[in-house]
mmCIF file of C-alpha atoms and ligand atoms in Angstrom:
data_model
loop_
_atom_site.group_PDB
_atom_site.id
_atom_site.type_symbol
_atom_site.label_atom_id
_atom_site.label_comp_id
_atom_site.label_asym_id
_atom_site.label_seq_id
_atom_site.Cartn_x
_atom_site.Cartn_y
_atom_site.Cartn_z
ATOM 1 C CA UNK A 1 8.665 11.156 -8.933
ATOM 2 C CA UNK A 2 9.959 13.310 -6.108
ATOM 3 C CA UNK A 3 13.263 13.661 -4.271
ATOM 4 C CA UNK A 4 12.790 12.492 -0.695
ATOM 5 C CA UNK A 5 15.128 11.966 2.240
ATOM 6 C CA UNK A 6 15.673 8.769 4.193
ATOM 7 C CA UNK A 7 17.309 8.914 7.599
ATOM 8 C CA UNK A 8 19.295 6.278 9.411
ATOM 9 C CA UNK A 9 21.937 5.787 12.064
ATOM 10 C CA UNK A 10 24.128 3.095 13.572
ATOM 11 C CA UNK A 11 27.102 2.723 15.891
ATOM 12 C CA UNK A 12 30.579 1.332 15.171
ATOM 13 C CA UNK A 13 31.903 -1.325 17.573
ATOM 14 C CA UNK A 14 35.298 0.418 17.738
ATOM 15 C CA UNK A 15 37.206 3.239 16.104
ATOM 16 C CA UNK A 16 38.874 0.996 13.532
ATOM 17 C CA UNK A 17 38.695 1.109 9.769
ATOM 18 C CA UNK A 18 37.115 -2.358 9.696
ATOM 19 C CA UNK A 19 34.360 -1.673 12.249
ATOM 20 C CA UNK A 20 33.453 1.694 10.710
ATOM 21 C CA UNK A 21 33.350 0.140 7.233
ATOM 22 C CA UNK A 22 31.121 -2.705 8.466
ATOM 23 C CA UNK A 23 28.733 -0.393 10.297
ATOM 24 C CA UNK A 24 28.379 2.071 7.394
ATOM 25 C CA UNK A 25 27.947 -0.658 4.787
ATOM 26 C CA UNK A 26 25.331 -2.490 6.865
ATOM 27 C CA UNK A 27 23.417 0.763 7.342
ATOM 28 C CA UNK A 28 23.424 1.677 3.650
ATOM 29 C CA UNK A 29 22.548 -1.804 2.417
ATOM 30 C CA UNK A 30 19.679 -2.093 4.956
ATOM 31 C CA UNK A 31 18.259 1.244 3.770
ATOM 32 C CA UNK A 32 18.490 0.083 0.144
ATOM 33 C CA UNK A 33 16.852 -3.272 0.924
ATOM 34 C CA UNK A 34 14.078 -1.974 3.187
ATOM 35 C CA UNK A 35 13.026 0.659 0.649
ATOM 36 C CA UNK A 36 13.412 -1.561 -2.441
ATOM 37 C CA UNK A 37 15.924 0.895 -3.954
ATOM 38 C CA UNK A 38 18.175 0.602 -6.929
ATOM 39 C CA UNK A 39 21.464 2.483 -6.540
ATOM 40 C CA UNK A 40 20.397 4.567 -9.574
ATOM 41 C CA UNK A 41 17.570 5.984 -7.374
ATOM 42 C CA UNK A 42 20.076 7.543 -4.942
ATOM 43 C CA UNK A 43 20.878 11.209 -5.570
ATOM 44 C CA UNK A 44 23.342 11.777 -2.672
ATOM 45 C CA UNK A 45 24.401 10.476 0.740
ATOM 46 C CA UNK A 46 25.464 12.680 3.664
ATOM 47 C CA UNK A 47 27.046 11.203 6.812
ATOM 48 C CA UNK A 48 27.809 12.753 10.137
ATOM 49 C CA UNK A 49 30.103 11.065 12.654
ATOM 50 C CA UNK A 50 30.560 11.772 16.340
ATOM 51 C CA UNK A 51 34.022 13.186 17.234
ATOM 52 C CA UNK A 52 35.216 9.789 18.571
ATOM 53 C CA UNK A 53 35.215 8.366 15.029
ATOM 54 C CA UNK A 54 38.558 9.214 13.429
ATOM 55 C CA UNK A 55 39.869 6.075 11.681
ATOM 56 C CA UNK A 56 38.090 6.438 8.332
ATOM 57 C CA UNK A 57 35.298 8.313 6.584
ATOM 58 C CA UNK A 58 32.031 6.308 6.234
ATOM 59 C CA UNK A 59 31.813 7.572 2.639
ATOM 60 C CA UNK A 60 34.862 5.429 1.837
ATOM 61 C CA UNK A 61 32.823 2.389 2.902
ATOM 62 C CA UNK A 62 30.079 3.350 0.448
ATOM 63 C CA UNK A 63 32.581 3.608 -2.389
ATOM 64 C CA UNK A 64 33.785 0.176 -1.260
ATOM 65 C CA UNK A 65 30.268 -1.122 -1.992
ATOM 66 C CA UNK A 66 30.647 -0.110 -5.643
ATOM 67 C CA UNK A 67 28.473 3.016 -5.257
ATOM 68 C CA UNK A 68 30.894 5.317 -7.030
ATOM 69 C CA UNK A 69 28.857 7.848 -9.005
ATOM 70 C CA UNK A 70 26.688 9.159 -6.145
ATOM 71 C CA UNK A 71 27.878 12.388 -4.442
ATOM 72 C CA UNK A 72 28.970 11.550 -0.880
ATOM 73 C CA UNK A 73 29.831 13.798 2.054
ATOM 74 C CA UNK A 74 31.092 13.264 5.612
ATOM 75 C CA UNK A 75 30.620 15.875 8.304
ATOM 76 C CA UNK A 76 31.384 16.137 12.011
ATOM 77 C CA UNK A 77 28.409 15.915 14.353
ATOM 78 C CA UNK A 78 28.437 18.474 17.176
ATOM 79 C CA UNK A 79 30.183 17.362 20.362
ATOM 80 C CA UNK A 80 27.141 17.128 22.625
ATOM 81 C CA UNK A 81 27.375 16.123 26.309
ATOM 82 C CA UNK A 82 26.049 12.623 26.977
ATOM 83 C CA UNK A 83 25.336 12.031 23.288
ATOM 84 C CA UNK A 84 25.498 8.510 21.897
ATOM 85 C CA UNK A 85 29.140 7.485 21.274
ATOM 86 C CA UNK A 86 30.646 6.152 18.007
ATOM 87 C CA UNK A 87 27.545 7.118 16.113
ATOM 88 C CA UNK A 88 27.274 7.296 12.325
ATOM 89 C CA UNK A 89 24.202 9.164 11.103
ATOM 90 C CA UNK A 90 23.089 9.263 7.504
ATOM 91 C CA UNK A 91 20.719 11.243 5.305
ATOM 92 C CA UNK A 92 20.171 9.677 1.871
ATOM 93 C CA UNK A 93 18.240 11.517 -0.832
ATOM 94 C CA UNK A 94 16.422 9.368 -3.359
ATOM 95 C CA UNK A 95 14.172 9.716 -6.383
ATOM 96 C CA UNK A 96 10.975 7.896 -5.535
ATOM 97 C CA UNK A 97 7.279 7.539 -6.182
ATOM 98 C CA UNK A 98 6.675 6.833 -2.487
ATOM 99 C CA UNK A 99 5.139 9.443 -0.182
ATOM 100 C CA UNK A 100 7.143 10.425 2.904
ATOM 101 C CA UNK A 101 4.943 8.123 4.968
ATOM 102 C CA UNK A 102 5.970 5.130 2.821
ATOM 103 C CA UNK A 103 9.737 5.537 3.434
ATOM 104 C CA UNK A 104 11.522 3.243 5.858
ATOM 105 C CA UNK A 105 14.131 4.917 8.067
ATOM 106 C CA UNK A 106 16.712 2.548 9.530
ATOM 107 C CA UNK A 107 18.257 2.643 13.007
ATOM 108 C CA UNK A 108 20.701 -0.122 13.930
ATOM 109 C CA UNK A 109 22.731 -1.311 16.926
ATOM 110 C CA UNK A 110 23.310 1.415 19.558
ATOM 111 C CA UNK A 111 21.391 3.921 17.425
ATOM 112 C CA UNK A 112 18.156 1.952 17.883
ATOM 113 C CA UNK A 113 17.676 3.890 21.104
ATOM 114 C CA UNK A 114 17.495 7.161 19.137
ATOM 115 C CA UNK A 115 14.159 6.347 17.525
ATOM 116 C CA UNK A 116 12.205 3.791 19.579
ATOM 117 C CA UNK A 117 9.018 4.945 17.826
ATOM 118 C CA UNK A 118 10.304 3.584 14.500
ATOM 119 C CA UNK A 119 12.505 0.713 15.581
ATOM 120 C CA UNK A 120 10.036 -1.053 17.781
ATOM 121 C CA UNK A 121 7.169 -0.776 15.381
ATOM 122 C CA UNK A 122 6.188 -3.998 13.684
ATOM 123 C CA UNK A 123 4.285 -3.278 10.495
ATOM 124 C CA UNK A 124 1.610 -5.862 9.773
ATOM 125 C CA UNK A 125 -0.649 -6.911 6.899
ATOM 126 C CA UNK A 126 -4.198 -5.607 7.097
ATOM 127 C CA UNK A 127 -7.063 -7.181 5.117
ATOM 128 C CA UNK A 128 -10.243 -5.144 4.676
ATOM 129 C CA UNK A 129 -13.187 -6.863 3.025
ATOM 130 C CA UNK A 130 -16.806 -5.889 2.684
ATOM 131 C CA UNK A 131 -19.603 -5.163 0.253
ATOM 132 C CA UNK A 132 -19.567 -2.431 -2.395
ATOM 133 C CA UNK A 133 -20.328 1.046 -1.132
ATOM 134 C CA UNK A 134 -19.299 0.464 2.487
ATOM 135 C CA UNK A 135 -16.502 3.038 2.124
ATOM 136 C CA UNK A 136 -13.676 0.476 2.195
ATOM 137 C CA UNK A 137 -11.372 2.194 -0.265
ATOM 138 C CA UNK A 138 -11.527 5.731 1.123
ATOM 139 C CA UNK A 139 -11.193 4.472 4.703
ATOM 140 C CA UNK A 140 -8.391 2.011 3.839
ATOM 141 C CA UNK A 141 -6.500 4.648 1.861
ATOM 142 C CA UNK A 142 -6.670 7.250 4.647
ATOM 143 C CA UNK A 143 -5.736 4.780 7.390
ATOM 144 C CA UNK A 144 -2.776 3.543 5.287
ATOM 145 C CA UNK A 145 -1.455 7.074 4.668
ATOM 146 C CA UNK A 146 -1.783 8.031 8.335
ATOM 147 C CA UNK A 147 -0.058 4.859 9.533
ATOM 148 C CA UNK A 148 2.737 4.847 6.912
ATOM 149 C CA UNK A 149 1.370 1.741 5.178
ATOM 150 C CA UNK A 150 1.001 1.031 1.472
ATOM 151 C CA UNK A 151 -2.631 0.887 0.325
ATOM 152 C CA UNK A 152 -3.488 -1.739 -2.278
ATOM 153 C CA UNK A 153 -6.867 -1.467 -3.994
ATOM 154 C CA UNK A 154 -7.485 -4.924 -5.486
ATOM 155 C CA UNK A 155 -10.816 -3.908 -7.061
ATOM 156 C CA UNK A 156 -8.788 -1.627 -9.366
ATOM 157 C CA UNK A 157 -7.014 -4.713 -10.728
ATOM 158 C CA UNK A 158 -10.307 -6.460 -11.641
ATOM 159 C CA UNK A 159 -11.474 -3.174 -13.159
ATOM 160 C CA UNK A 160 -8.325 -3.003 -15.317
ATOM 161 C CA UNK A 161 -8.918 -6.517 -16.695
ATOM 162 C CA UNK A 162 -12.545 -5.523 -17.321
ATOM 163 C CA UNK A 163 -11.454 -2.435 -19.280
ATOM 164 C CA UNK A 164 -9.129 -4.574 -21.417
ATOM 165 C CA UNK A 165 -12.117 -6.762 -22.301
ATOM 166 C CA UNK A 166 -14.334 -3.766 -23.137
ATOM 167 C CA UNK A 167 -11.675 -2.257 -25.378
ATOM 168 C CA UNK A 168 -10.822 -5.458 -27.197
ATOM 169 C CA UNK A 169 -14.168 -6.629 -28.453
ATOM 170 C CA UNK A 170 -14.802 -9.185 -25.716
ATOM 171 C CA UNK A 171 -18.396 -9.516 -24.526
ATOM 172 C CA UNK A 172 -17.316 -9.434 -20.886
ATOM 173 C CA UNK A 173 -20.819 -9.232 -19.477
ATOM 174 C CA UNK A 174 -22.262 -12.356 -21.098
ATOM 175 C CA UNK A 175 -19.012 -14.331 -21.626
ATOM 176 C CA UNK A 176 -16.448 -13.065 -19.090
ATOM 177 C CA UNK A 177 -14.369 -16.271 -19.464
ATOM 178 C CA UNK A 178 -13.462 -15.095 -22.984
ATOM 179 C CA UNK A 179 -10.756 -12.893 -21.396
ATOM 180 C CA UNK A 180 -8.845 -15.992 -20.238
ATOM 181 C CA UNK A 181 -7.034 -16.711 -23.567
ATOM 182 C CA UNK A 182 -6.046 -12.998 -23.612
ATOM 183 C CA UNK A 183 -4.591 -12.873 -20.101
ATOM 184 C CA UNK A 184 -0.978 -13.149 -21.307
ATOM 185 C CA UNK A 185 -1.525 -9.983 -23.351
ATOM 186 C CA UNK A 186 -2.711 -7.992 -20.326
ATOM 187 C CA UNK A 187 0.125 -6.255 -18.522
ATOM 188 C CA UNK A 188 -1.030 -4.522 -15.364
ATOM 189 C CA UNK A 189 1.366 -2.139 -13.624
ATOM 190 C CA UNK A 190 0.586 -0.494 -10.348
ATOM 191 C CA UNK A 191 2.516 2.650 -9.547
ATOM 192 C CA UNK A 192 2.362 4.924 -6.538
ATOM 193 C CA UNK A 193 2.480 8.614 -7.266
ATOM 194 C CA UNK A 194 2.484 10.727 -4.092
ATOM 195 C CA UNK A 195 1.065 7.725 -2.293
ATOM 196 C CA UNK A 196 -1.854 7.381 -4.719
ATOM 197 C CA UNK A 197 -2.248 4.068 -6.544
ATOM 198 C CA UNK A 198 -2.344 4.471 -10.319
ATOM 199 C CA UNK A 199 -3.220 1.662 -12.715
ATOM 200 C CA UNK A 200 -1.486 1.097 -16.049
ATOM 201 C CA UNK A 201 -2.884 -1.262 -18.674
ATOM 202 C CA UNK A 202 -0.203 -2.234 -21.200
ATOM 203 C CA UNK A 203 1.655 0.983 -20.397
ATOM 204 C CA UNK A 204 -1.386 3.330 -20.541
ATOM 205 C CA UNK A 205 -2.691 5.123 -17.446
ATOM 206 C CA UNK A 206 -6.273 3.867 -17.016
ATOM 207 C CA UNK A 207 -6.796 5.192 -13.464
ATOM 208 C CA UNK A 208 -9.799 7.326 -14.489
ATOM 209 C CA UNK A 209 -11.160 4.975 -17.141
ATOM 210 C CA UNK A 210 -11.573 2.113 -14.640
ATOM 211 C CA UNK A 211 -13.919 4.253 -12.501
ATOM 212 C CA UNK A 212 -16.539 4.579 -15.252
ATOM 213 C CA UNK A 213 -19.780 2.695 -14.850
ATOM 214 C CA UNK A 214 -19.196 0.161 -17.653
ATOM 215 C CA UNK A 215 -15.830 -0.678 -16.044
ATOM 216 C CA UNK A 216 -17.588 -1.470 -12.725
ATOM 217 C CA UNK A 217 -19.915 -3.872 -14.486
ATOM 218 C CA UNK A 218 -17.067 -5.441 -16.472
ATOM 219 C CA UNK A 219 -14.968 -5.823 -13.295
ATOM 220 C CA UNK A 220 -17.798 -7.540 -11.496
ATOM 221 C CA UNK A 221 -18.173 -9.963 -14.444
ATOM 222 C CA UNK A 222 -14.478 -10.867 -14.905
ATOM 223 C CA UNK A 223 -14.140 -11.264 -11.119
ATOM 224 C CA UNK A 224 -16.311 -14.403 -11.376
ATOM 225 C CA UNK A 225 -13.697 -16.161 -13.556
ATOM 226 C CA UNK A 226 -11.356 -18.483 -11.620
ATOM 227 C CA UNK A 227 -8.316 -18.049 -13.880
ATOM 228 C CA UNK A 228 -8.560 -14.253 -13.693
ATOM 229 C CA UNK A 229 -8.726 -14.445 -9.898
ATOM 230 C CA UNK A 230 -5.728 -16.800 -9.658
ATOM 231 C CA UNK A 231 -3.523 -14.440 -11.712
ATOM 232 C CA UNK A 232 -4.541 -11.336 -9.763
ATOM 233 C CA UNK A 233 -4.286 -13.074 -6.398
ATOM 234 C CA UNK A 234 -0.678 -14.099 -7.250
ATOM 235 C CA UNK A 235 0.151 -10.444 -7.990
ATOM 236 C CA UNK A 236 -1.565 -9.281 -4.810
ATOM 237 C CA UNK A 237 0.339 -11.758 -2.616
ATOM 238 C CA UNK A 238 3.627 -10.700 -4.197
ATOM 239 C CA UNK A 239 2.837 -7.042 -3.438
ATOM 240 C CA UNK A 240 1.989 -7.790 0.184
ATOM 241 C CA UNK A 241 5.092 -9.901 0.820
ATOM 242 C CA UNK A 242 7.087 -7.239 2.649
ATOM 243 C CA UNK A 243 4.206 -6.409 5.060
ATOM 244 C CA UNK A 244 3.098 -2.890 5.930
ATOM 245 C CA UNK A 245 0.107 -3.057 3.581
ATOM 246 C CA UNK A 246 -3.576 -2.298 3.887
ATOM 247 C CA UNK A 247 -5.323 -4.268 1.151
ATOM 248 C CA UNK A 248 -9.017 -3.991 0.385
ATOM 249 C CA UNK A 249 -11.305 -6.216 -1.659
ATOM 250 C CA UNK A 250 -13.732 -9.101 -1.230
ATOM 251 C CA UNK A 251 -11.478 -12.122 -0.668
ATOM 252 C CA UNK A 252 -8.458 -10.612 1.081
ATOM 253 C CA UNK A 253 -8.979 -12.194 4.515
ATOM 254 C CA UNK A 254 -10.291 -15.457 3.066
ATOM 255 C CA UNK A 255 -8.002 -16.143 0.080
ATOM 256 C CA UNK A 256 -5.319 -13.530 -0.631
ATOM 257 C CA UNK A 257 -3.877 -12.981 2.860
ATOM 258 C CA UNK A 258 -5.365 -15.666 5.119
ATOM 259 C CA UNK A 259 -2.496 -15.039 7.585
ATOM 260 C CA UNK A 260 -3.026 -11.262 7.810
ATOM 261 C CA UNK A 261 -2.465 -10.090 11.394
ATOM 262 C CA UNK A 262 -5.605 -7.940 11.190
ATOM 263 C CA UNK A 263 -8.773 -8.665 9.227
ATOM 264 C CA UNK A 264 -11.650 -6.212 9.133
ATOM 265 C CA UNK A 265 -15.077 -6.780 7.633
ATOM 266 C CA UNK A 266 -16.330 -3.268 6.913
ATOM 267 C CA UNK A 267 -19.999 -3.010 6.129
ATOM 268 C CA UNK A 268 -23.055 -0.769 6.412
ATOM 269 C CA UNK A 269 -26.753 -1.410 5.920
ATOM 270 C CA UNK A 270 -28.127 -1.522 2.372
ATOM 271 C CA UNK A 271 -30.181 1.599 3.165
ATOM 272 C CA UNK A 272 -27.138 3.548 4.373
ATOM 273 C CA UNK A 273 -24.938 2.489 1.440
ATOM 274 C CA UNK A 274 -27.631 3.500 -1.064
ATOM 275 C CA UNK A 275 -28.095 6.769 0.836
ATOM 276 C CA UNK A 276 -24.354 7.562 0.654
ATOM 277 C CA UNK A 277 -24.371 6.979 -3.099
ATOM 278 C CA UNK A 278 -27.518 9.108 -3.429
ATOM 279 C CA UNK A 279 -25.862 11.991 -1.550
ATOM 280 C CA UNK A 280 -22.743 11.640 -3.714
ATOM 281 C CA UNK A 281 -24.802 11.907 -6.926
ATOM 282 C CA UNK A 282 -26.844 14.753 -5.490
ATOM 283 C CA UNK A 283 -23.723 16.759 -4.662
ATOM 284 C CA UNK A 284 -22.578 16.317 -8.259
ATOM 285 C CA UNK A 285 -25.990 17.443 -9.481
ATOM 286 C CA UNK A 286 -26.774 14.036 -11.002
ATOM 287 C CA UNK A 287 -30.443 13.099 -10.758
ATOM 288 C CA UNK A 288 -31.122 9.624 -9.403
ATOM 289 C CA UNK A 289 -33.811 7.496 -7.864
ATOM 290 C CA UNK A 290 -33.124 6.272 -4.322
ATOM 291 C CA UNK A 291 -35.090 3.018 -4.749
ATOM 292 C CA UNK A 292 -33.140 2.211 -7.954
ATOM 293 C CA UNK A 293 -29.834 2.820 -6.149
ATOM 294 C CA UNK A 294 -30.972 0.527 -3.359
ATOM 295 C CA UNK A 295 -31.781 -2.218 -5.865
ATOM 296 C CA UNK A 296 -28.293 -1.777 -7.428
ATOM 297 C CA UNK A 297 -26.645 -2.202 -4.024
ATOM 298 C CA UNK A 298 -28.684 -5.358 -3.365
ATOM 299 C CA UNK A 299 -27.833 -6.722 -6.786
ATOM 300 C CA UNK A 300 -24.070 -6.138 -6.331
ATOM 301 C CA UNK A 301 -24.248 -7.807 -2.899
ATOM 302 C CA UNK A 302 -25.951 -10.825 -4.456
ATOM 303 C CA UNK A 303 -23.282 -11.033 -7.197
ATOM 304 C CA UNK A 304 -20.340 -10.705 -4.823
ATOM 305 C CA UNK A 305 -21.747 -13.014 -2.129
ATOM 306 C CA UNK A 306 -23.212 -15.791 -4.235
ATOM 307 C CA UNK A 307 -20.569 -16.377 -6.901
ATOM 308 C CA UNK A 308 -18.814 -19.763 -6.886
ATOM 309 C CA UNK A 309 -15.240 -18.382 -6.947
ATOM 310 C CA UNK A 310 -14.103 -16.682 -3.714
ATOM 311 C CA UNK A 311 -17.446 -15.176 -2.715
ATOM 312 C CA UNK A 312 -17.495 -12.284 -0.253
ATOM 313 C CA UNK A 313 -17.724 -13.708 3.267
ATOM 314 C CA UNK A 314 -16.942 -12.448 6.719
ATOM 315 C CA UNK A 315 -14.233 -14.873 7.851
ATOM 316 C CA UNK A 316 -14.304 -16.064 11.442
ATOM 317 C CA UNK A 317 -11.236 -14.115 12.552
ATOM 318 C CA UNK A 318 -12.357 -10.802 11.007
ATOM 319 C CA UNK A 319 -13.467 -7.916 13.194
ATOM 320 C CA UNK A 320 -16.913 -6.669 12.152
ATOM 321 C CA UNK A 321 -17.040 -2.898 11.689
ATOM 322 C CA UNK A 322 -20.551 -1.708 10.875
ATOM 323 C CA UNK A 323 -20.269 1.917 9.797
ATOM 324 C CA UNK A 324 -24.020 2.516 9.348
ATOM 325 C CA UNK A 325 -24.177 4.951 12.269
ATOM 326 C CA UNK A 326 -20.629 6.300 12.071
ATOM 327 C CA UNK A 327 -19.182 9.288 10.272
ATOM 328 C CA UNK A 328 -16.141 8.848 8.026
ATOM 329 C CA UNK A 329 -13.597 10.220 10.555
ATOM 330 C CA UNK A 330 -14.856 7.806 13.208
ATOM 331 C CA UNK A 331 -14.424 4.833 10.882
ATOM 332 C CA UNK A 332 -10.858 5.884 9.952
ATOM 333 C CA UNK A 333 -10.006 6.378 13.636
ATOM 334 C CA UNK A 334 -11.425 2.940 14.500
ATOM 335 C CA UNK A 335 -9.361 1.246 11.764
ATOM 336 C CA UNK A 336 -6.175 3.075 12.830
ATOM 337 C CA UNK A 337 -6.641 2.078 16.421
ATOM 338 C CA UNK A 338 -7.172 -1.575 15.389
ATOM 339 C CA UNK A 339 -3.916 -1.428 13.387
ATOM 340 C CA UNK A 340 -2.042 0.048 16.351
ATOM 341 C CA UNK A 341 -3.371 -2.658 18.665
ATOM 342 C CA UNK A 342 -2.507 -5.413 16.196
ATOM 343 C CA UNK A 343 1.049 -4.029 15.771
ATOM 344 C CA UNK A 344 1.548 -4.295 19.532
ATOM 345 C CA UNK A 345 0.128 -7.802 19.950
HETATM 346 O O1 DC B 1 -14.109 -2.715 -4.953
HETATM 347 P P1 DC B 1 -14.462 -2.435 -6.407
HETATM 348 O O2 DC B 1 -15.849 -1.913 -6.610
HETATM 349 O O3 DC B 1 -13.438 -1.541 -7.077
HETATM 350 O O4 DC B 1 -14.368 -3.859 -7.142
HETATM 351 C C1 DC B 1 -14.714 -4.036 -8.496
HETATM 352 C C2 DC B 1 -15.246 -5.449 -8.693
HETATM 353 O O5 DC B 1 -14.222 -6.423 -8.512
HETATM 354 C C3 DC B 1 -16.389 -5.802 -7.729
HETATM 355 O O6 DC B 1 -17.541 -6.169 -8.455
HETATM 356 C C4 DC B 1 -15.921 -6.993 -6.958
HETATM 357 C C5 DC B 1 -14.648 -7.450 -7.615
HETATM 358 N N1 DC B 1 -13.572 -7.724 -6.651
HETATM 359 C C6 DC B 1 -13.361 -9.012 -6.283
HETATM 360 O O7 DC B 1 -14.084 -9.903 -6.696
HETATM 361 N N2 DC B 1 -12.345 -9.310 -5.437
HETATM 362 C C7 DC B 1 -11.557 -8.339 -4.948
HETATM 363 N N3 DC B 1 -10.552 -8.667 -4.116
HETATM 364 C C8 DC B 1 -11.785 -6.994 -5.296
HETATM 365 C C9 DC B 1 -12.831 -6.711 -6.155
#
């Protein structure tokens, strides 16, 4: 949790109590809605008004909305030549788990002209699919942060179900469907702390546990079970509802978000993916055999591409991005530029 500031502004239609009330209330309720806030998240609200607003304080309008225990303040904006008239500006501080880039600042009516960069930007849904080891999650995460999008790692959800199975005596590898009768006991919460997705299994932070090798194997096994997929896909669609998300996985463009405005199929050759893993292990001082890593990559591809339920496919409307001969920064830049283009279509 951090205290962060949200900005906004609007204009009143006239210098009357009614028009100032309407403008201030619309501004505050749009900020609350767009950022999914509860009034308990608000720590204070500061308004400034241009000198032509004299009929009432905007803070009175906020109290009129039933927000009574938040400190409020009105101040006079400087009298600047040619400045926007009848303008109400606001700074709202909130307690939030969102990073600055995830906050939505709101500019309404005449004040839209103050921030064309924000107002005219249409945030879209971005689906990134591809085989294991292609760098999807690090690329998707970086592109999302840079573009002010929320990153959703769907693999982490399958991993969390896999970890539940491992910890509860279910033989997930040979009988993954045995998790189905337990699904109602599995509560998955996804929280964002400083923009980083953290996974909670029945209230416990399992963000590190799900990255262990047995969790990868368990995830891959439970991901073949139709009922598991249906539950997780429902959660994923709910999370993507408001737009402004970059979601990565295997079935995002095909099943989860078939209407995503941008679909990317991010891949790299088997050789290159095995090589990246080899370098990673080497840097950590872990000994490994390149040919064995290559066989692992091929095996995971076979699993993901040949399963009956939502196999990994490159859908027709996905852009193919082969990163075999690209460095990480080039891949992130390519994804960001695709998002920008799709926002402007
Ligand atoms: O991307 P990852 O390695 O964290 O995914 C873990 C497993 O979950 C992987 O074997 C494929 C599966 N998965 C899936 O079937 N569908 C998704 N949308 C995401 C992951």
